[in-house]
PDB file of N, CA and C in Angstrom:
ATOM      1  N   GLY O   1     165.518 129.413 -18.923  1.00  0.00           N
ATOM      2  CA  GLY O   1     167.033 128.791 -19.252  1.00  0.00           C
ATOM      3  C   GLY O   1     167.466 129.105 -18.689  1.00  0.00           C
ATOM      4  N   PRO O   2     169.127 128.316 -19.419  1.00  0.00           N
ATOM      5  CA  PRO O   2     170.405 128.920 -18.916  1.00  0.00           C
ATOM      6  C   PRO O   2     170.641 130.096 -18.027  1.00  0.00           C
ATOM      7  N   PRO O   3     171.796 129.221 -17.409  1.00  0.00           N
ATOM      8  CA  PRO O   3     172.023 130.998 -16.744  1.00  0.00           C
ATOM      9  C   PRO O   3     172.747 132.069 -17.823  1.00  0.00           C
ATOM     10  N   ASN O   4     172.745 133.354 -17.397  1.00  0.00           N
ATOM     11  CA  ASN O   4     173.192 133.902 -18.141  1.00  0.00           C
ATOM     12  C   ASN O   4     174.816 134.268 -17.466  1.00  0.00           C
ATOM     13  N   GLU O   5     175.458 133.816 -19.315  1.00  0.00           N
ATOM     14  CA  GLU O   5     176.996 133.603 -18.585  1.00  0.00           C
ATOM     15  C   GLU O   5     177.738 135.046 -19.115  1.00  0.00           C
ATOM     16  N   TYR O   6     177.315 136.040 -19.201  1.00  0.00           N
ATOM     17  CA  TYR O   6     177.900 137.643 -19.307  1.00  0.00           C
ATOM     18  C   TYR O   6     176.970 138.271 -18.219  1.00  0.00           C
ATOM     19  N   ARG O   7     177.725 138.090 -16.931  1.00  0.00           N
ATOM     20  CA  ARG O   7     177.521 138.845 -15.620  1.00  0.00           C
ATOM     21  C   ARG O   7     177.632 139.969 -15.716  1.00  0.00           C
ATOM     22  N   TYR O   8     177.834 140.811 -16.631  1.00  0.00           N
ATOM     23  CA  TYR O   8     176.941 142.532 -16.538  1.00  0.00           C
ATOM     24  C   TYR O   8     176.285 142.564 -17.789  1.00  0.00           C
ATOM     25  N   GLU O   9     175.809 142.020 -18.300  1.00  0.00           N
ATOM     26  CA  GLU O   9     174.526 142.237 -18.976  1.00  0.00           C
ATOM     27  C   GLU O   9     173.308 141.142 -18.701  1.00  0.00           C
ATOM     28  N   ASP O  10     172.387 141.961 -18.566  1.00  0.00           N
ATOM     29  CA  ASP O  10     170.787 141.547 -18.312  1.00  0.00           C
ATOM     30  C   ASP O  10     170.330 140.746 -19.597  1.00  0.00           C
ATOM     31  N   GLY O  11     170.804 140.070 -19.638  1.00  0.00           N
ATOM     32  CA  GLY O  11     170.193 139.309 -20.375  1.00  0.00           C
ATOM     33  C   GLY O  11     169.983 139.249 -22.095  1.00  0.00           C
ATOM     34  N   ARG O  12     171.153 140.609 -21.860  1.00  0.00           N
ATOM     35  CA  ARG O  12     171.559 141.194 -23.747  1.00  0.00           C
ATOM     36  C   ARG O  12     173.115 140.159 -24.138  1.00  0.00           C
ATOM     37  N   VAL O  13     172.939 139.786 -24.910  1.00  0.00           N
ATOM     38  CA  VAL O  13     174.157 139.673 -25.890  1.00  0.00           C
ATOM     39  C   VAL O  13     174.340 140.219 -26.930  1.00  0.00           C
ATOM     40  N   MET O  14     175.980 140.651 -27.235  1.00  0.00           N
ATOM     41  CA  MET O  14     176.067 141.277 -27.980  1.00  0.00           C
ATOM     42  C   MET O  14     177.618 140.705 -28.471  1.00  0.00           C
ATOM     43  N   ILE O  15     177.454 140.503 -29.991  1.00  0.00           N
ATOM     44  CA  ILE O  15     178.998 139.763 -31.222  1.00  0.00           C
ATOM     45  C   ILE O  15     178.825 141.438 -31.940  1.00  0.00           C
ATOM     46  N   ALA O  16     180.284 141.650 -32.140  1.00  0.00           N
ATOM     47  CA  ALA O  16     180.658 142.720 -32.537  1.00  0.00           C
ATOM     48  C   ALA O  16     181.978 142.011 -33.378  1.00  0.00           C
ATOM     49  N   LEU O  17     181.729 141.837 -34.839  1.00  0.00           N
ATOM     50  CA  LEU O  17     183.070 141.629 -36.195  1.00  0.00           C
ATOM     51  C   LEU O  17     183.153 142.665 -36.702  1.00  0.00           C
ATOM     52  N   THR O  18     184.141 142.830 -37.813  1.00  0.00           N
ATOM     53  CA  THR O  18     184.269 143.696 -38.291  1.00  0.00           C
ATOM     54  C   THR O  18     184.896 143.099 -39.673  1.00  0.00           C
ATOM     55  N   PRO O  19     184.448 143.044 -40.813  1.00  0.00           N
ATOM     56  CA  PRO O  19     183.634 144.391 -41.342  1.00  0.00           C
ATOM     57  C   PRO O  19     182.388 143.759 -40.678  1.00  0.00           C
ATOM     58  N   VAL O  20     180.964 144.406 -40.240  1.00  0.00           N
ATOM     59  CA  VAL O  20     179.922 143.498 -40.282  1.00  0.00           C
ATOM     60  C   VAL O  20     178.928 143.522 -41.511  1.00  0.00           C
ATOM     61  N   VAL O  21     179.273 144.269 -42.621  1.00  0.00           N
ATOM     62  CA  VAL O  21     178.796 143.791 -43.597  1.00  0.00           C
ATOM     63  C   VAL O  21     180.194 144.105 -45.161  1.00  0.00           C
ATOM     64  N   GLU O  22     180.326 143.147 -46.163  1.00  0.00           N
ATOM     65  CA  GLU O  22     181.418 143.548 -47.141  1.00  0.00           C
ATOM     66  C   GLU O  22     180.757 143.915 -48.415  1.00  0.00           C
ATOM     67  N   SER O  23     180.919 144.231 -48.408  1.00  0.00           N
ATOM     68  CA  SER O  23     180.035 145.243 -49.890  1.00  0.00           C
ATOM     69  C   SER O  23     181.038 145.722 -50.759  1.00  0.00           C
ATOM     70  N   PRO O  24     181.685 145.539 -52.168  1.00  0.00           N
ATOM     71  CA  PRO O  24     182.205 146.012 -52.822  1.00  0.00           C
ATOM     72  C   PRO O  24     181.161 147.332 -53.662  1.00  0.00           C
ATOM     73  N   ARG O  25     180.276 147.395 -53.737  1.00  0.00           N
ATOM     74  CA  ARG O  25     179.379 148.601 -54.554  1.00  0.00           C
ATOM     75  C   ARG O  25     178.926 149.705 -52.716  1.00  0.00           C
ATOM     76  N   GLY O  26     178.640 149.164 -52.260  1.00  0.00           N
ATOM     77  CA  GLY O  26     178.273 150.260 -50.876  1.00  0.00           C
ATOM     78  C   GLY O  26     176.933 149.505 -50.179  1.00  0.00           C
ATOM     79  N   ILE O  27     176.954 149.975 -49.007  1.00  0.00           N
ATOM     80  CA  ILE O  27     175.831 149.487 -48.174  1.00  0.00           C
ATOM     81  C   ILE O  27     174.364 151.038 -48.246  1.00  0.00           C
ATOM     82  N   THR O  28     173.411 150.704 -48.299  1.00  0.00           N
ATOM     83  CA  THR O  28     172.350 151.781 -47.896  1.00  0.00           C
ATOM     84  C   THR O  28     171.584 151.169 -46.579  1.00  0.00           C
ATOM     85  N   SER O  29     170.759 151.981 -46.409  1.00  0.00           N
ATOM     86  CA  SER O  29     169.574 151.581 -45.253  1.00  0.00           C
ATOM     87  C   SER O  29     168.377 151.970 -45.445  1.00  0.00           C
ATOM     88  N   SER O  30     168.443 152.002 -47.322  1.00  0.00           N
ATOM     89  CA  SER O  30     166.736 152.166 -48.043  1.00  0.00           C
ATOM     90  C   SER O  30     166.544 151.457 -48.938  1.00  0.00           C
ATOM     91  N   ILE O  31     165.699 150.763 -49.757  1.00  0.00           N
ATOM     92  CA  ILE O  31     165.675 149.968 -50.631  1.00  0.00           C
ATOM     93  C   ILE O  31     165.414 150.622 -51.914  1.00  0.00           C
ATOM     94  N   GLN O  32     165.640 151.356 -52.139  1.00  0.00           N
ATOM     95  CA  GLN O  32     165.243 152.621 -53.036  1.00  0.00           C
ATOM     96  C   GLN O  32     166.995 152.654 -53.750  1.00  0.00           C
ATOM     97  N   TYR O  33     167.405 152.855 -52.530  1.00  0.00           N
ATOM     98  CA  TYR O  33     168.952 152.238 -53.210  1.00  0.00           C
ATOM     99  C   TYR O  33     169.574 151.243 -53.741  1.00  0.00           C
ATOM    100  N   VAL O  34     168.705 150.046 -53.738  1.00  0.00           N
ATOM    101  CA  VAL O  34     169.388 149.302 -54.109  1.00  0.00           C
ATOM    102  C   VAL O  34     169.172 148.582 -55.440  1.00  0.00           C
ATOM    103  N   ASP O  35     170.170 148.271 -56.289  1.00  0.00           N
ATOM    104  CA  ASP O  35     170.432 147.479 -57.324  1.00  0.00           C
ATOM    105  C   ASP O  35     168.891 147.158 -57.748  1.00  0.00           C
ATOM    106  N   SER O  36     168.237 147.839 -58.500  1.00  0.00           N
ATOM    107  CA  SER O  36     166.813 147.212 -59.361  1.00  0.00           C
ATOM    108  C   SER O  36     166.567 146.000 -59.885  1.00  0.00           C
ATOM    109  N   GLY O  37     165.825 145.444 -59.456  1.00  0.00           N
ATOM    110  CA  GLY O  37     165.636 143.800 -60.180  1.00  0.00           C
ATOM    111  C   GLY O  37     165.599 143.012 -58.934  1.00  0.00           C
ATOM    112  N   ASN O  38     166.194 141.868 -59.111  1.00  0.00           N
ATOM    113  CA  ASN O  38     166.536 141.067 -58.528  1.00  0.00           C
ATOM    114  C   ASN O  38     166.918 141.373 -56.793  1.00  0.00           C
ATOM    115  N   ALA O  39     168.152 141.684 -56.975  1.00  0.00           N
ATOM    116  CA  ALA O  39     168.383 142.849 -55.686  1.00  0.00           C
ATOM    117  C   ALA O  39     167.473 143.403 -54.694  1.00  0.00           C
ATOM    118  N   GLN O  40     166.660 144.236 -55.677  1.00  0.00           N
ATOM    119  CA  GLN O  40     165.471 144.838 -54.859  1.00  0.00           C
ATOM    120  C   GLN O  40     164.245 143.612 -54.263  1.00  0.00           C
ATOM    121  N   GLN O  41     163.865 142.837 -54.847  1.00  0.00           N
ATOM    122  CA  GLN O  41     163.091 141.281 -54.421  1.00  0.00           C
ATOM    123  C   GLN O  41     164.072 141.169 -53.037  1.00  0.00           C
ATOM    124  N   ILE O  42     165.272 140.823 -53.422  1.00  0.00           N
ATOM    125  CA  ILE O  42     166.042 140.205 -52.076  1.00  0.00           C
ATOM    126  C   ILE O  42     165.533 140.920 -50.813  1.00  0.00           C
ATOM    127  N   ALA O  43     165.899 142.088 -50.888  1.00  0.00           N
ATOM    128  CA  ALA O  43     165.998 142.858 -49.836  1.00  0.00           C
ATOM    129  C   ALA O  43     164.600 142.899 -49.444  1.00  0.00           C
ATOM    130  N   ALA O  44     163.333 143.248 -49.822  1.00  0.00           N
ATOM    131  CA  ALA O  44     162.104 143.110 -49.793  1.00  0.00           C
ATOM    132  C   ALA O  44     161.238 142.045 -49.121  1.00  0.00           C
ATOM    133  N   LYS O  45     162.024 141.443 -49.358  1.00  0.00           N
ATOM    134  CA  LYS O  45     161.807 139.487 -49.036  1.00  0.00           C
ATOM    135  C   LYS O  45     162.598 139.780 -47.603  1.00  0.00           C
ATOM    136  N   CYS O  46     163.989 140.114 -47.636  1.00  0.00           N
ATOM    137  CA  CYS O  46     164.197 139.684 -46.742  1.00  0.00           C
ATOM    138  C   CYS O  46     163.720 140.689 -45.334  1.00  0.00           C
ATOM    139  N   VAL O  47     163.495 141.524 -45.712  1.00  0.00           N
ATOM    140  CA  VAL O  47     162.362 142.794 -44.645  1.00  0.00           C
ATOM    141  C   VAL O  47     160.958 142.049 -43.853  1.00  0.00           C
ATOM    142  N   VAL O  48     160.439 141.509 -45.155  1.00  0.00           N
ATOM    143  CA  VAL O  48     159.353 140.845 -44.649  1.00  0.00           C
ATOM    144  C   VAL O  48     159.553 139.980 -43.679  1.00  0.00           C
ATOM    145  N   GLU O  49     160.119 138.787 -44.400  1.00  0.00           N
ATOM    146  CA  GLU O  49     160.605 137.558 -43.292  1.00  0.00           C
ATOM    147  C   GLU O  49     160.764 138.229 -41.974  1.00  0.00           C
ATOM    148  N   THR O  50     161.535 139.113 -41.927  1.00  0.00           N
ATOM    149  CA  THR O  50     162.458 139.666 -40.933  1.00  0.00           C
ATOM    150  C   THR O  50     161.428 140.061 -39.796  1.00  0.00           C
ATOM    151  N   MET O  51     160.172 141.287 -40.097  1.00  0.00           N
ATOM    152  CA  MET O  51     159.224 141.477 -39.980  1.00  0.00           C
ATOM    153  C   MET O  51     158.620 140.378 -39.484  1.00  0.00           C
ATOM    154  N   VAL O  52     157.889 139.556 -40.506  1.00  0.00           N
ATOM    155  CA  VAL O  52     156.481 138.597 -39.600  1.00  0.00           C
ATOM    156  C   VAL O  52     157.718 137.349 -38.705  1.00  0.00           C
ATOM    157  N   GLY O  53     159.094 137.347 -38.803  1.00  0.00           N
ATOM    158  CA  GLY O  53     159.757 136.354 -37.737  1.00  0.00           C
ATOM    159  C   GLY O  53     159.403 136.928 -36.568  1.00  0.00           C
ATOM    160  N   MET O  54     159.632 138.587 -36.569  1.00  0.00           N
ATOM    161  CA  MET O  54     159.931 139.142 -35.337  1.00  0.00           C
ATOM    162  C   MET O  54     158.682 138.939 -34.403  1.00  0.00           C
ATOM    163  N   LEU O  55     157.420 139.089 -34.818  1.00  0.00           N
ATOM    164  CA  LEU O  55     156.164 139.258 -34.635  1.00  0.00           C
ATOM    165  C   LEU O  55     155.413 138.041 -34.435  1.00  0.00           C
ATOM    166  N   ARG O  56     156.231 136.962 -34.644  1.00  0.00           N
ATOM    167  CA  ARG O  56     155.828 135.606 -34.611  1.00  0.00           C
ATOM    168  C   ARG O  56     156.414 135.407 -33.368  1.00  0.00           C
ATOM    169  N   ALA O  57     157.334 135.996 -32.842  1.00  0.00           N
ATOM    170  CA  ALA O  57     158.229 136.002 -31.854  1.00  0.00           C
ATOM    171  C   ALA O  57     158.048 136.659 -30.432  1.00  0.00           C
ATOM    172  N   ASN O  58     156.913 137.674 -30.816  1.00  0.00           N
ATOM    173  CA  ASN O  58     156.594 138.656 -30.126  1.00  0.00           C
ATOM    174  C   ASN O  58     157.819 139.575 -29.590  1.00  0.00           C
ATOM    175  N   ILE O  59     158.084 140.391 -30.679  1.00  0.00           N
ATOM    176  CA  ILE O  59     159.565 140.692 -30.152  1.00  0.00           C
ATOM    177  C   ILE O  59     159.151 142.457 -31.678  1.00  0.00           C
ATOM    178  N   ILE O  60     159.322 143.596 -30.822  1.00  0.00           N
ATOM    179  CA  ILE O  60     159.472 144.920 -31.814  1.00  0.00           C
ATOM    180  C   ILE O  60     160.369 145.636 -31.171  1.00  0.00           C
ATOM    181  N   THR O  61     160.598 146.440 -32.819  1.00  0.00           N
ATOM    182  CA  THR O  61     161.395 147.566 -31.852  1.00  0.00           C
ATOM    183  C   THR O  61     161.395 149.001 -33.261  1.00  0.00           C
ATOM    184  N   LEU O  62     160.938 150.100 -32.609  1.00  0.00           N
ATOM    185  CA  LEU O  62     160.955 151.388 -33.157  1.00  0.00           C
ATOM    186  C   LEU O  62     162.260 152.066 -33.643  1.00  0.00           C
ATOM    187  N   ASP O  63     163.050 151.092 -33.093  1.00  0.00           N
ATOM    188  CA  ASP O  63     163.959 151.685 -34.264  1.00  0.00           C
ATOM    189  C   ASP O  63     165.219 150.793 -35.011  1.00  0.00           C
ATOM    190  N   VAL O  64     164.672 150.895 -36.052  1.00  0.00           N
ATOM    191  CA  VAL O  64     164.877 149.557 -37.252  1.00  0.00           C
ATOM    192  C   VAL O  64     166.387 150.532 -37.983  1.00  0.00           C
ATOM    193  N   GLN O  65     167.167 149.461 -37.704  1.00  0.00           N
ATOM    194  CA  GLN O  65     168.206 149.856 -38.551  1.00  0.00           C
ATOM    195  C   GLN O  65     168.430 148.602 -39.208  1.00  0.00           C
ATOM    196  N   PRO O  66     168.893 148.778 -40.826  1.00  0.00           N
ATOM    197  CA  PRO O  66     169.345 147.862 -41.778  1.00  0.00           C
ATOM    198  C   PRO O  66     170.182 147.795 -42.699  1.00  0.00           C
ATOM    199  N   LEU O  67     171.103 147.141 -42.477  1.00  0.00           N
ATOM    200  CA  LEU O  67     172.776 147.440 -43.574  1.00  0.00           C
ATOM    201  C   LEU O  67     172.043 146.400 -44.567  1.00  0.00           C
ATOM    202  N   ILE O  68     171.444 146.776 -46.066  1.00  0.00           N
ATOM    203  CA  ILE O  68     171.669 146.709 -46.668  1.00  0.00           C
ATOM    204  C   ILE O  68     172.436 146.661 -47.945  1.00  0.00           C
ATOM    205  N   GLU O  69     172.920 144.962 -48.648  1.00  0.00           N
ATOM    206  CA  GLU O  69     174.368 145.451 -49.985  1.00  0.00           C
ATOM    207  C   GLU O  69     173.551 145.589 -50.644  1.00  0.00           C
ATOM    208  N   MET O  70     173.989 147.139 -51.484  1.00  0.00           N
ATOM    209  CA  MET O  70     173.501 147.505 -52.630  1.00  0.00           C
ATOM    210  C   MET O  70     173.630 146.257 -54.045  1.00  0.00           C
ATOM    211  N   ASN O  71     174.318 145.955 -53.899  1.00  0.00           N
ATOM    212  CA  ASN O  71     174.582 144.514 -55.296  1.00  0.00           C
ATOM    213  C   ASN O  71     173.446 143.476 -55.059  1.00  0.00           C
ATOM    214  N   SER O  72     173.598 142.922 -54.331  1.00  0.00           N
ATOM    215  CA  SER O  72     172.358 141.951 -53.843  1.00  0.00           C
ATOM    216  C   SER O  72     171.204 141.598 -53.152  1.00  0.00           C
ATOM    217  N   GLY O  73     171.231 142.515 -52.554  1.00  0.00           N
ATOM    218  CA  GLY O  73     169.827 142.851 -52.026  1.00  0.00           C
ATOM    219  C   GLY O  73     169.968 142.559 -50.279  1.00  0.00           C
ATOM    220  N   GLN O  74     170.975 141.528 -49.631  1.00  0.00           N
ATOM    221  CA  GLN O  74     170.882 141.234 -49.129  1.00  0.00           C
ATOM    222  C   GLN O  74     171.215 142.237 -47.760  1.00  0.00           C
ATOM    223  N   VAL O  75     170.289 141.901 -46.418  1.00  0.00           N
ATOM    224  CA  VAL O  75     169.642 142.804 -45.237  1.00  0.00           C
ATOM    225  C   VAL O  75     170.120 142.103 -44.072  1.00  0.00           C
ATOM    226  N   LEU O  76     171.408 143.241 -43.471  1.00  0.00           N
ATOM    227  CA  LEU O  76     171.237 142.846 -42.161  1.00  0.00           C
ATOM    228  C   LEU O  76     170.355 144.273 -41.082  1.00  0.00           C
ATOM    229  N   PHE O  77     169.933 143.044 -40.394  1.00  0.00           N
ATOM    230  CA  PHE O  77     169.181 144.344 -39.216  1.00  0.00           C
ATOM    231  C   PHE O  77     170.328 144.377 -37.948  1.00  0.00           C
ATOM    232  N   ILE O  78     170.496 145.558 -37.659  1.00  0.00           N
ATOM    233  CA  ILE O  78     171.457 145.563 -36.451  1.00  0.00           C
ATOM    234  C   ILE O  78     171.033 146.423 -34.971  1.00  0.00           C
ATOM    235  N   ASP O  79     171.514 146.280 -34.200  1.00  0.00           N
ATOM    236  CA  ASP O  79     171.179 147.104 -32.695  1.00  0.00           C
ATOM    237  C   ASP O  79     169.889 146.934 -32.145  1.00  0.00           C
ATOM    238  N   PHE O  80     169.916 145.617 -32.277  1.00  0.00           N
ATOM    239  CA  PHE O  80     168.133 145.891 -31.417  1.00  0.00           C
ATOM    240  C   PHE O  80     168.114 146.301 -29.442  1.00  0.00           C
ATOM    241  N   THR O  81     169.014 147.267 -29.269  1.00  0.00           N
ATOM    242  CA  THR O  81     168.992 147.541 -27.915  1.00  0.00           C
ATOM    243  C   THR O  81     167.684 148.118 -27.718  1.00  0.00           C
ATOM    244  N   GLU O  82     166.552 148.820 -28.846  1.00  0.00           N
ATOM    245  CA  GLU O  82     165.347 149.218 -28.341  1.00  0.00           C
ATOM    246  C   GLU O  82     164.100 148.029 -28.656  1.00  0.00           C
ATOM    247  N   ALA O  83     164.808 146.436 -28.888  1.00  0.00           N
ATOM    248  CA  ALA O  83     163.409 145.911 -28.754  1.00  0.00           C
ATOM    249  C   ALA O  83     162.996 145.277 -27.754  1.00  0.00           C
ATOM    250  N   ARG O  84     161.528 145.036 -27.757  1.00  0.00           N
ATOM    251  CA  ARG O  84     160.898 144.737 -26.149  1.00  0.00           C
ATOM    252  C   ARG O  84     159.923 143.434 -27.023  1.00  0.00           C
ATOM    253  N   ASN O  85     159.561 143.205 -26.020  1.00  0.00           N
ATOM    254  CA  ASN O  85     158.251 141.520 -26.328  1.00  0.00           C
ATOM    255  C   ASN O  85     157.086 142.489 -25.869  1.00  0.00           C
ATOM    256  N   ILE O  86     156.123 142.516 -27.181  1.00  0.00           N
ATOM    257  CA  ILE O  86     154.867 142.910 -27.303  1.00  0.00           C
ATOM    258  C   ILE O  86     153.841 142.911 -25.811  1.00  0.00           C
ATOM    259  N   PHE O  87     154.419 142.052 -25.061  1.00  0.00           N
ATOM    260  CA  PHE O  87     153.407 141.799 -24.174  1.00  0.00           C
ATOM    261  C   PHE O  87     153.796 142.658 -22.574  1.00  0.00           C
ATOM    262  N   GLU O  88     154.884 142.928 -22.952  1.00  0.00           N
ATOM    263  CA  GLU O  88     155.394 144.002 -21.910  1.00  0.00           C
ATOM    264  C   GLU O  88     154.580 144.878 -20.904  1.00  0.00           C
ATOM    265  N   GLY O  89     153.696 145.098 -21.097  1.00  0.00           N
ATOM    266  CA  GLY O  89     152.776 146.193 -20.371  1.00  0.00           C
ATOM    267  C   GLY O  89     152.019 145.609 -18.815  1.00  0.00           C
ATOM    268  N   SER O  90     151.533 146.016 -18.448  1.00  0.00           N
ATOM    269  CA  SER O  90     151.066 145.896 -16.827  1.00  0.00           C
ATOM    270  C   SER O  90     149.803 145.133 -17.291  1.00  0.00           C
ATOM    271  N   ASP O  91     149.322 145.242 -17.878  1.00  0.00           N
ATOM    272  CA  ASP O  91     147.864 144.690 -18.183  1.00  0.00           C
ATOM    273  C   ASP O  91     147.451 143.090 -19.207  1.00  0.00           C
ATOM    274  N   GLY O  92     149.226 142.643 -19.572  1.00  0.00           N
ATOM    275  CA  GLY O  92     149.042 141.643 -20.322  1.00  0.00           C
ATOM    276  C   GLY O  92     148.646 141.476 -21.880  1.00  0.00           C
ATOM    277  N   SER O  93     148.068 142.587 -22.426  1.00  0.00           N
ATOM    278  CA  SER O  93     147.912 142.831 -23.344  1.00  0.00           C
ATOM    279  C   SER O  93     149.045 143.328 -24.630  1.00  0.00           C
ATOM    280  N   ALA O  94     148.493 143.167 -25.690  1.00  0.00           N
ATOM    281  CA  ALA O  94     149.223 143.457 -26.736  1.00  0.00           C
ATOM    282  C   ALA O  94     149.562 145.126 -26.764  1.00  0.00           C
ATOM    283  N   ASP O  95     150.623 145.491 -27.266  1.00  0.00           N
ATOM    284  CA  ASP O  95     150.709 146.280 -27.873  1.00  0.00           C
ATOM    285  C   ASP O  95     150.312 147.038 -28.797  1.00  0.00           C
ATOM    286  N   ALA O  96     149.209 147.201 -29.074  1.00  0.00           N
ATOM    287  CA  ALA O  96     148.795 147.630 -30.747  1.00  0.00           C
ATOM    288  C   ALA O  96     149.444 148.860 -31.264  1.00  0.00           C
ATOM    289  N   ALA O  97     149.705 149.865 -30.791  1.00  0.00           N
ATOM    290  CA  ALA O  97     150.093 151.400 -31.312  1.00  0.00           C
ATOM    291  C   ALA O  97     151.740 150.751 -31.472  1.00  0.00           C
ATOM    292  N   GLY O  98     152.442 150.015 -30.540  1.00  0.00           N
ATOM    293  CA  GLY O  98     153.551 149.590 -31.044  1.00  0.00           C
ATOM    294  C   GLY O  98     154.040 148.399 -32.189  1.00  0.00           C
ATOM    295  N   ILE O  99     152.985 147.373 -32.171  1.00  0.00           N
ATOM    296  CA  ILE O  99     152.742 146.981 -33.304  1.00  0.00           C
ATOM    297  C   ILE O  99     152.687 147.668 -34.477  1.00  0.00           C
ATOM    298  N   VAL O 100     151.773 148.118 -34.561  1.00  0.00           N
ATOM    299  CA  VAL O 100     151.930 149.426 -35.923  1.00  0.00           C
ATOM    300  C   VAL O 100     153.254 150.179 -36.586  1.00  0.00           C
ATOM    301  N   GLY O 101     153.791 150.343 -35.259  1.00  0.00           N
ATOM    302  CA  GLY O 101     154.414 151.547 -35.715  1.00  0.00           C
ATOM    303  C   GLY O 101     156.120 150.191 -35.875  1.00  0.00           C
ATOM    304  N   PHE O 102     156.473 149.271 -35.129  1.00  0.00           N
ATOM    305  CA  PHE O 102     157.081 148.514 -35.962  1.00  0.00           C
ATOM    306  C   PHE O 102     156.616 148.260 -37.123  1.00  0.00           C
ATOM    307  N   CYS O 103     155.621 147.817 -37.748  1.00  0.00           N
ATOM    308  CA  CYS O 103     155.426 147.625 -38.957  1.00  0.00           C
ATOM    309  C   CYS O 103     155.658 148.403 -40.194  1.00  0.00           C
ATOM    310  N   SER O 104     155.179 150.369 -39.372  1.00  0.00           N
ATOM    311  CA  SER O 104     155.075 150.981 -40.309  1.00  0.00           C
ATOM    312  C   SER O 104     157.076 151.172 -40.920  1.00  0.00           C
ATOM    313  N   GLU O 105     157.796 150.891 -39.405  1.00  0.00           N
ATOM    314  CA  GLU O 105     159.188 151.286 -39.573  1.00  0.00           C
ATOM    315  C   GLU O 105     159.865 150.529 -40.285  1.00  0.00           C
ATOM    316  N   MET O 106     159.562 149.137 -40.324  1.00  0.00           N
ATOM    317  CA  MET O 106     159.737 148.014 -41.253  1.00  0.00           C
ATOM    318  C   MET O 106     159.509 148.746 -42.819  1.00  0.00           C
ATOM    319  N   MET O 107     158.594 148.750 -43.580  1.00  0.00           N
ATOM    320  CA  MET O 107     158.186 149.301 -44.221  1.00  0.00           C
ATOM    321  C   MET O 107     158.522 150.520 -45.014  1.00  0.00           C
ATOM    322  N   ALA O 108     159.313 151.207 -44.335  1.00  0.00           N
ATOM    323  CA  ALA O 108     159.437 152.515 -44.706  1.00  0.00           C
ATOM    324  C   ALA O 108     160.835 152.431 -45.365  1.00  0.00           C
TER     325      ALA O 108
END
């Protein structure tokens, strides 16, 4: 890939914007507090699509941090500092326990 233009970061890039998520009603980290109906369906769909996309990219994290807009159900996942490739192990096999833990965290 291209050279890392951020010389003080070992392949990690962070962008900080404020506000991270604007919300007239509020932000939550749990789907149970999202307005029932369409907003909860949108939130659930976003969580599942993100989980599947990350697994397809062979990336997991056990520190799942969603910001969910309570009115719309839109989800933004933040802080992937603990994210890692599922094949990081020395023998090249997938980290089955890590995958299960990641899926459990995403569905919590």
